[in-house]
mmCIF file of C-alpha atoms and ligand atoms in Angstrom:
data_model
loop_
_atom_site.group_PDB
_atom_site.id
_atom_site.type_symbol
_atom_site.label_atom_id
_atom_site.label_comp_id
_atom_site.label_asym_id
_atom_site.label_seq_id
_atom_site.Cartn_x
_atom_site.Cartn_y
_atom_site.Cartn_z
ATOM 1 C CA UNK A 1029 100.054 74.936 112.860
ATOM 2 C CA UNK A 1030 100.512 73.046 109.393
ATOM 3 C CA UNK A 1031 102.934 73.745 106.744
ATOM 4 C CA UNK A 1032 100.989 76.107 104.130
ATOM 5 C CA UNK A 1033 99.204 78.036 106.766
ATOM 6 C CA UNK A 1034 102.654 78.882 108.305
ATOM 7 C CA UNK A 1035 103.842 79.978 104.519
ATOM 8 C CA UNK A 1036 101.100 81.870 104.222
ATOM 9 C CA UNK A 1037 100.853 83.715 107.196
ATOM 10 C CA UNK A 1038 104.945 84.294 106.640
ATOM 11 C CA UNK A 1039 103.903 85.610 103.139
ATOM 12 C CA UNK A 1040 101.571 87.935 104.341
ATOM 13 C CA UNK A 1041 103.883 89.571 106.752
ATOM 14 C CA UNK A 1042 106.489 89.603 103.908
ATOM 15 C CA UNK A 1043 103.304 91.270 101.869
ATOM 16 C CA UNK A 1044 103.056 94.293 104.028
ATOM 17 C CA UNK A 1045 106.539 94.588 104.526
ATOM 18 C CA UNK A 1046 106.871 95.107 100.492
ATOM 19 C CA UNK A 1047 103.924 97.284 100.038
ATOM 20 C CA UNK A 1048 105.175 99.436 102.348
ATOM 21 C CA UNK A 1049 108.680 99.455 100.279
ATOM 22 C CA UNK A 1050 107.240 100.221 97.387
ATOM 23 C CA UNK A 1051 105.482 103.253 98.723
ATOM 24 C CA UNK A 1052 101.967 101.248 97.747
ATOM 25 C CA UNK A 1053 100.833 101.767 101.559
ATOM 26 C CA UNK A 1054 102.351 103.565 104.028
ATOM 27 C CA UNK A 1055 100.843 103.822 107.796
ATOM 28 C CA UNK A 1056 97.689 102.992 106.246
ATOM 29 C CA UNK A 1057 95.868 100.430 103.700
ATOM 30 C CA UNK A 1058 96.334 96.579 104.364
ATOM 31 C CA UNK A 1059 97.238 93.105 103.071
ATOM 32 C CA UNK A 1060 95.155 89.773 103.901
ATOM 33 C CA UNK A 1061 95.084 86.092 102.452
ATOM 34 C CA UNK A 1062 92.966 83.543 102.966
ATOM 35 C CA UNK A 1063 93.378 80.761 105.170
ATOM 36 C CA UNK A 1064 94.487 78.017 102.572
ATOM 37 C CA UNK A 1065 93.044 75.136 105.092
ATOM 38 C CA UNK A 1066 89.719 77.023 105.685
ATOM 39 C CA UNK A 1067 88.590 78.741 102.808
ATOM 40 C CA UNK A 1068 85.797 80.725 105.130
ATOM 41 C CA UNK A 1069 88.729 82.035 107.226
ATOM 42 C CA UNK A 1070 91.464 85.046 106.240
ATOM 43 C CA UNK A 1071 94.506 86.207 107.858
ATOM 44 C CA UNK A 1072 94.871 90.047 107.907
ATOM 45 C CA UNK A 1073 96.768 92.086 110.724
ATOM 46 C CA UNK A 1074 95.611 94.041 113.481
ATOM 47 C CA UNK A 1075 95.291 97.810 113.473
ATOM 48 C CA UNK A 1076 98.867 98.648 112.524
ATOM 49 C CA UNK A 1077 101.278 100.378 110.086
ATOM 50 C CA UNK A 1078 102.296 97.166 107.422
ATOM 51 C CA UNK A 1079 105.624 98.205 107.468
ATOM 52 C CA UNK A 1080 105.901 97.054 111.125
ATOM 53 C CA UNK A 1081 103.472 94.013 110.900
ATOM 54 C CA UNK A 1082 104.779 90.493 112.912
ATOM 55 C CA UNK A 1083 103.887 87.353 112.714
ATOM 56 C CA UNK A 1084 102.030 88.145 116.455
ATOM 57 C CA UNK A 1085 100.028 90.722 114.607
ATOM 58 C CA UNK A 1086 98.055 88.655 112.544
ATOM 59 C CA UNK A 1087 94.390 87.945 113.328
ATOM 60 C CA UNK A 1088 92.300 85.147 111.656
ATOM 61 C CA UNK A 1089 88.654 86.770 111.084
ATOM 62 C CA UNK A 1090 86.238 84.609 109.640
ATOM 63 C CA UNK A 1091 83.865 85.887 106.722
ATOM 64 C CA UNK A 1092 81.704 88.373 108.481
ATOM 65 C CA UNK A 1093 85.179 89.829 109.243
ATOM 66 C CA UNK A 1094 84.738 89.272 112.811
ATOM 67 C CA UNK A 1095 87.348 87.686 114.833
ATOM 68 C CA UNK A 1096 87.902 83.824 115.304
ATOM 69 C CA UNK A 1097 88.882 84.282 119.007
ATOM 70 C CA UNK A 1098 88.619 86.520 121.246
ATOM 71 C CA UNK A 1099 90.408 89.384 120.677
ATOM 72 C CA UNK A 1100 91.524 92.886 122.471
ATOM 73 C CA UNK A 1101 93.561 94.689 120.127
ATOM 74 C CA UNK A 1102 92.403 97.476 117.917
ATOM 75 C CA UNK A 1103 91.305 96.192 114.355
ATOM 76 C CA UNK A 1104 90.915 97.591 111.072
ATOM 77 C CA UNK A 1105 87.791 99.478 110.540
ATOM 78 C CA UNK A 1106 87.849 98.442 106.737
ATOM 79 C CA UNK A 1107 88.688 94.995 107.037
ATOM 80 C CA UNK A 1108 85.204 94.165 105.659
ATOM 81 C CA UNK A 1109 86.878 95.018 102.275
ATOM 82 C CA UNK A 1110 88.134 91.676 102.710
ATOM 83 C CA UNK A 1111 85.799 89.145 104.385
ATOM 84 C CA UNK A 1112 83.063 90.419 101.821
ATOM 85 C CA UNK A 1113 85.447 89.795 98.749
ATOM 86 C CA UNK A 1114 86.712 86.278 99.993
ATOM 87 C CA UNK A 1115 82.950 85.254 100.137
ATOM 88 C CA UNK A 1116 81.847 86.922 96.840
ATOM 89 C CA UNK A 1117 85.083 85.493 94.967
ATOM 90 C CA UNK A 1118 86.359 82.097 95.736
ATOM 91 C CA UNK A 1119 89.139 82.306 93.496
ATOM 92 C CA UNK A 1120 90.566 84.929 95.332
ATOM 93 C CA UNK A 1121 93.197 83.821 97.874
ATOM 94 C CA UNK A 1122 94.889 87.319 98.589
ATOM 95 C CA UNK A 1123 93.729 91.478 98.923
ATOM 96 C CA UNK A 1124 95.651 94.548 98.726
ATOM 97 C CA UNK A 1125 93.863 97.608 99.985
ATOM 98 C CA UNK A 1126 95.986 100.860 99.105
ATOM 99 C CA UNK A 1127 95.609 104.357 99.139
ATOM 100 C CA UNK A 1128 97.908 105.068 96.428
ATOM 101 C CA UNK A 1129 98.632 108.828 95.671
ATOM 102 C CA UNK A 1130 99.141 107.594 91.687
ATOM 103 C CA UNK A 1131 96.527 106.118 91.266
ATOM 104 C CA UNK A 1132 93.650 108.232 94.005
ATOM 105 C CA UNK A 1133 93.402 110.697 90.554
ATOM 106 C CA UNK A 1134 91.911 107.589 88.192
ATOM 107 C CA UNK A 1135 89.106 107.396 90.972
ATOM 108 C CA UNK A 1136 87.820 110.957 90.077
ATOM 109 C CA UNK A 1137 88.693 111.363 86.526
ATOM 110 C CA UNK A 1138 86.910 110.930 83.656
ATOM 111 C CA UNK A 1139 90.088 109.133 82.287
ATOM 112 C CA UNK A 1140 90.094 105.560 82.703
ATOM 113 C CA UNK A 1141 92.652 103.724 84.389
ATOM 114 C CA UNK A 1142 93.333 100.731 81.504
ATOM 115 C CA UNK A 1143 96.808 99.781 81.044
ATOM 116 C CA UNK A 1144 99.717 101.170 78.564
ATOM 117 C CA UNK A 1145 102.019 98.603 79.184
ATOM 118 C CA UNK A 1146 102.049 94.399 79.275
ATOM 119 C CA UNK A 1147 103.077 95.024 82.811
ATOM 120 C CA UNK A 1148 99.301 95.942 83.699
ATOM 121 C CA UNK A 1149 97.284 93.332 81.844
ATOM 122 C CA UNK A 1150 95.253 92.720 84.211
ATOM 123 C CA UNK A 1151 93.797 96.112 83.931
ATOM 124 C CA UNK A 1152 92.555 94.612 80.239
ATOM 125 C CA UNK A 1153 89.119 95.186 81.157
ATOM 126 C CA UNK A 1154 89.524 98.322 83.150
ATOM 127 C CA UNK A 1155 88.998 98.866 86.325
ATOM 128 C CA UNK A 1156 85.349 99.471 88.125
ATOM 129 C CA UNK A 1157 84.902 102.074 90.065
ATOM 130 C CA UNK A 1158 83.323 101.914 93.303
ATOM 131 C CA UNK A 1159 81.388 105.033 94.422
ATOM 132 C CA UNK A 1160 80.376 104.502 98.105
ATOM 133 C CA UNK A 1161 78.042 107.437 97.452
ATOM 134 C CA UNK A 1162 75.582 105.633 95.178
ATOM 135 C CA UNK A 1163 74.578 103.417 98.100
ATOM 136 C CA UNK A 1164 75.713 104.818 101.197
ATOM 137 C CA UNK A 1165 74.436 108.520 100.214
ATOM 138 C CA UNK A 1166 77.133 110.886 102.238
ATOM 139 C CA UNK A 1167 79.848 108.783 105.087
ATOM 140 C CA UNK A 1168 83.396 109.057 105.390
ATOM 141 C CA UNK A 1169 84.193 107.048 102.355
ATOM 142 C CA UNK A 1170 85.309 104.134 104.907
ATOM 143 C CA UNK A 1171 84.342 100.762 104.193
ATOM 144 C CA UNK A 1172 83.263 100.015 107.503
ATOM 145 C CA UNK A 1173 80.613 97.218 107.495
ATOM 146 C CA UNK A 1174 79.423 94.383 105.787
ATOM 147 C CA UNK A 1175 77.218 95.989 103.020
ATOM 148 C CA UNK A 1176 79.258 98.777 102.518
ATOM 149 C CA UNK A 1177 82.161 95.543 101.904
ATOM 150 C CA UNK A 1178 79.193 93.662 99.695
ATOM 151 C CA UNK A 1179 78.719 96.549 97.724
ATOM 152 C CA UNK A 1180 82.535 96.709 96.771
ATOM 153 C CA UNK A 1181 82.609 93.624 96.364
ATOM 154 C CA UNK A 1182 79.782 93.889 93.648
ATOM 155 C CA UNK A 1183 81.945 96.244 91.839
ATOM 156 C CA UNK A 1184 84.824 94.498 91.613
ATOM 157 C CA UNK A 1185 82.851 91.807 90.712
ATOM 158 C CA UNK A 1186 85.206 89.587 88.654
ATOM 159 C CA UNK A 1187 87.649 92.116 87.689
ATOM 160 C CA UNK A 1188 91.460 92.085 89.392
ATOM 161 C CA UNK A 1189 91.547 95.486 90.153
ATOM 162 C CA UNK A 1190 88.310 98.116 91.645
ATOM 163 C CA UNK A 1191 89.129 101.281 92.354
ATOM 164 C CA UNK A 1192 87.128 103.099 95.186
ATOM 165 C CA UNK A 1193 85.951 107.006 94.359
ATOM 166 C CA UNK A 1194 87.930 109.761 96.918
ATOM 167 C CA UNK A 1195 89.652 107.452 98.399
ATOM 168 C CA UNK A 1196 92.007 104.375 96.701
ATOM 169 C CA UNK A 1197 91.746 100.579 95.301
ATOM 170 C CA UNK A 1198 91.386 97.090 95.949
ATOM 171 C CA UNK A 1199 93.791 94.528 93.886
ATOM 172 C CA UNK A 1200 93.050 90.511 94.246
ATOM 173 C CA UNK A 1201 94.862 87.832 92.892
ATOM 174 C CA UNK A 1202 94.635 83.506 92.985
ATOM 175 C CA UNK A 1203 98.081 83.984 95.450
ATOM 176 C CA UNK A 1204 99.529 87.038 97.495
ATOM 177 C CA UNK A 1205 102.462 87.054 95.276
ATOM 178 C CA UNK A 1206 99.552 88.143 92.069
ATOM 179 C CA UNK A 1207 97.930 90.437 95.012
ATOM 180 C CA UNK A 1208 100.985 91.925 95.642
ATOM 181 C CA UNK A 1209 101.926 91.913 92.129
ATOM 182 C CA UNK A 1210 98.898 93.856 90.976
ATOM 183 C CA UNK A 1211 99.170 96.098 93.302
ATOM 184 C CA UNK A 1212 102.403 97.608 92.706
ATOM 185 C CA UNK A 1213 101.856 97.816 89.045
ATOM 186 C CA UNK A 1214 98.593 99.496 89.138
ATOM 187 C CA UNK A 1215 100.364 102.214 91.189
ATOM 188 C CA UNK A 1216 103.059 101.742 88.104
ATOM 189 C CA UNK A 1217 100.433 102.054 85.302
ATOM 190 C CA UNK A 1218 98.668 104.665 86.861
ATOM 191 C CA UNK A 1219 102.087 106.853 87.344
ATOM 192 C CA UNK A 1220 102.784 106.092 83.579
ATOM 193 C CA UNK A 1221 99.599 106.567 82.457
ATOM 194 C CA UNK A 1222 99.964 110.803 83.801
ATOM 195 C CA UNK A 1223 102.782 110.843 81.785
ATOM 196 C CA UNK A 1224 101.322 109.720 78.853
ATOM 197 C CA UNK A 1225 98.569 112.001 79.326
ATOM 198 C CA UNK A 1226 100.896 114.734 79.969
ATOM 199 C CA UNK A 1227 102.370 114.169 76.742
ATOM 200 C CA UNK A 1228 99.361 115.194 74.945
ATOM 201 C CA UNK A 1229 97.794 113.119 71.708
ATOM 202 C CA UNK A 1230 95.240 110.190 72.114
ATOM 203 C CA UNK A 1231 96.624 107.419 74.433
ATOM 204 C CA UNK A 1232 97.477 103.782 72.415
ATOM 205 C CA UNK A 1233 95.953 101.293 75.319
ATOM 206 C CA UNK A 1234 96.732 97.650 75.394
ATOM 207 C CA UNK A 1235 94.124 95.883 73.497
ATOM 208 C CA UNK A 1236 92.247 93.972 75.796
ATOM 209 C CA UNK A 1237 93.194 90.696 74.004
ATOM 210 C CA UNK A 1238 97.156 91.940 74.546
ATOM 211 C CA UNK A 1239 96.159 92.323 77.786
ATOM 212 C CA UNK A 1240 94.610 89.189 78.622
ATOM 213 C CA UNK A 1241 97.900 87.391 76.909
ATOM 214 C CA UNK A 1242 99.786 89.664 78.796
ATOM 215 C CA UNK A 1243 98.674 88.943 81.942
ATOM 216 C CA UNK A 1244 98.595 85.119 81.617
ATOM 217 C CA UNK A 1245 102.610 85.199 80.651
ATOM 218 C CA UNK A 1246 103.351 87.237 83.908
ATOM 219 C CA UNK A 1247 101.349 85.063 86.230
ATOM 220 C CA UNK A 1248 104.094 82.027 84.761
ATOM 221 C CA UNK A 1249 107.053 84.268 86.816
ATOM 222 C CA UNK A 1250 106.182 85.631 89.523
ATOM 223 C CA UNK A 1251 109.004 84.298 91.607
ATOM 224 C CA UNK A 1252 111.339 86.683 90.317
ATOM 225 C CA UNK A 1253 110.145 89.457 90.999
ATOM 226 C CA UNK A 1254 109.131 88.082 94.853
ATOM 227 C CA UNK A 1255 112.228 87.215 95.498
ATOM 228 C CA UNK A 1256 113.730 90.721 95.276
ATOM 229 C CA UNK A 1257 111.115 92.147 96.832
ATOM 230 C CA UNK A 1258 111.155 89.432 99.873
ATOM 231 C CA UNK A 1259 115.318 90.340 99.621
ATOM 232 C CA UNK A 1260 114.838 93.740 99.992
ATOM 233 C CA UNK A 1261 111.966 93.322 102.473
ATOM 234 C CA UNK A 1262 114.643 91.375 104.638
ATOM 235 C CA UNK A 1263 117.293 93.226 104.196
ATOM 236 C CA UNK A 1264 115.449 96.278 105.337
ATOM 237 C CA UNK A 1265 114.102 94.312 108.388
ATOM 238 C CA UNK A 1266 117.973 93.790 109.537
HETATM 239 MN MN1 LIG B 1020 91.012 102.760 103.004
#
C-alpha cells in the first residue's frame, strides 16, 4: 500500500477514535475519507462502535457504497451518506456522520443553527436541513440507499455542514482533520447556541462575511488542535 493511502487510512482510525472522545459519536454515527489515489473509492469502517475501530476494520467501498472486495462482515446501513456525497462533491475528501444530542434539537426547531462564535464559520451560510420525509414519505429516518444518500446529498449541496430532521448531521471538509474539525464544533456551536437562547434577547450571529473570514483563518491551523486530539486519542488507546 503507498504512503498517503496508509496516512489516510491511519487518520481515519485516529478520526473515530476522537469523535468518540469528544462525545460527537458514541456506539453509533461514522467517519470515512476518500481514497486519495482513487478519487471513486472511500475508506469507512465496518459495522462497529468508532471508538473501537482498527486499522483491520476498514473497508474500501466504491461510489455506489458497495464493497471493493468481497466482503462478510456486517456494514453500515447508512454508509450511502457517504458514497453519494463523495460523487456529488469532489472537493470533499472526508465525512462525519453524528448523532449529536446538541445539536439533534436544531433539526426540529424553528431556530437556525448559524454560528455565534469564529469557531463555527463554516456554519456562515447556515446549515440545510434534510427532511427524509419530503421524499421518502414515512421510513425510519435511516439513510439506507442510494437515493435516499442522493437526496442528502442535494441538501447539503455545497454547504459544510447539513443537518438531517429527527435524527443528526453530516459535516465534510477538503481533509479529515476539517471533517473532524467541523464536526466537533458544530456540536460546540450548537451547545452554545442553547445557552444563548436561554439567555433570552435576540441572538448577535456571525455575519456571514465574519464567518467566511473566520473559517478561512482556522483552516491555516488545524494541526494544533489534531495533535491533541490524536494525543489524547493515543493516550486513551494505551
Ligand atoms: Mn444515522
Amino acid at each position: 500500500m503507498d504512503d498517503a493511502t496508509q496516512t489516510c487510512r491511519e487518520d481515519l482510525v485516529l478520526a473515530n477514535h476522537i469523535l468518540a472522545q469528544n462525545n460527537v459519536l458514541d456506539g453509533f454515527g461514522h467517519a470515512s475519507v476518500r481514497n486519495p489515489v482513487n478519487p471513486e473509492r472511500f475508506f469507512l469502517s465496518r459495522s462497529l462502535a468508532p471508538g473501537i475501530v482498527t486499522l483491520d476494520d476498514l473497508v474500501e467501498f466504491d461510489l455506489d457504497s458497495n464493497p471493493v472486495s468481497s466482503e462478510t462482515r456486517k456494514l453500515y446501513l447508512e454508509r450511502f451518506i457517504h458514497g453519494e456525497i463523495y460523487r456529488k462533491r469532489p472537493d470533499v475528501q472526508a465525512i462525519v456522520h453524528s448523532h449529536s444530542a446538541a445539536v439533534v434539537p436544531f433539526t426540529v426547531s424553528s431556530v437556525p443553527l448559524r454560528p455565534i462564535f469564529h469557531m463555527a464559520g463554516f456554519l456562515a451560510d447556515g446549515a440545510p436541513v434534510f427532511d427524509i420525509a419530503e421524499r421518502f414519505g414515512a421510513t425510519d429516518m435511516l439513510v439506507t440507499c442510494q437515493e435516499q444518500g442522493v437526496a442528502l446529498a442535494e441538501s447539503l449541496d455545497a454547504a459544510a455542514v447539513c443537518l438531517m430532521r429527527g435524527h443528526g448531521f453530516v459535516s465534510v471538509g477538503t481533509t479529515v482533520q476539517i471533517a473532524v474539525y467541523r464536526a466537533i464544533y458544530t456540536q460546540q456551536n450548537a451547545a452554545l447556541l442553547e445557552t444563548a437562547l436561554n439567555l433570552g434577547g435576540p441572538i448577535h450571529f456571525l455575519a456571514p462575511e465574519e464567518g467566511r473570514l473566520a473559517d478561512h483563518s482556522i483552516q491555516t491551523v488545524m494541526q494544533r488542535p489534531w495533535g491533541l486530539w490524536k494525543a489524547r486519542a493515543e493516550a486513551s488507546q494505551q
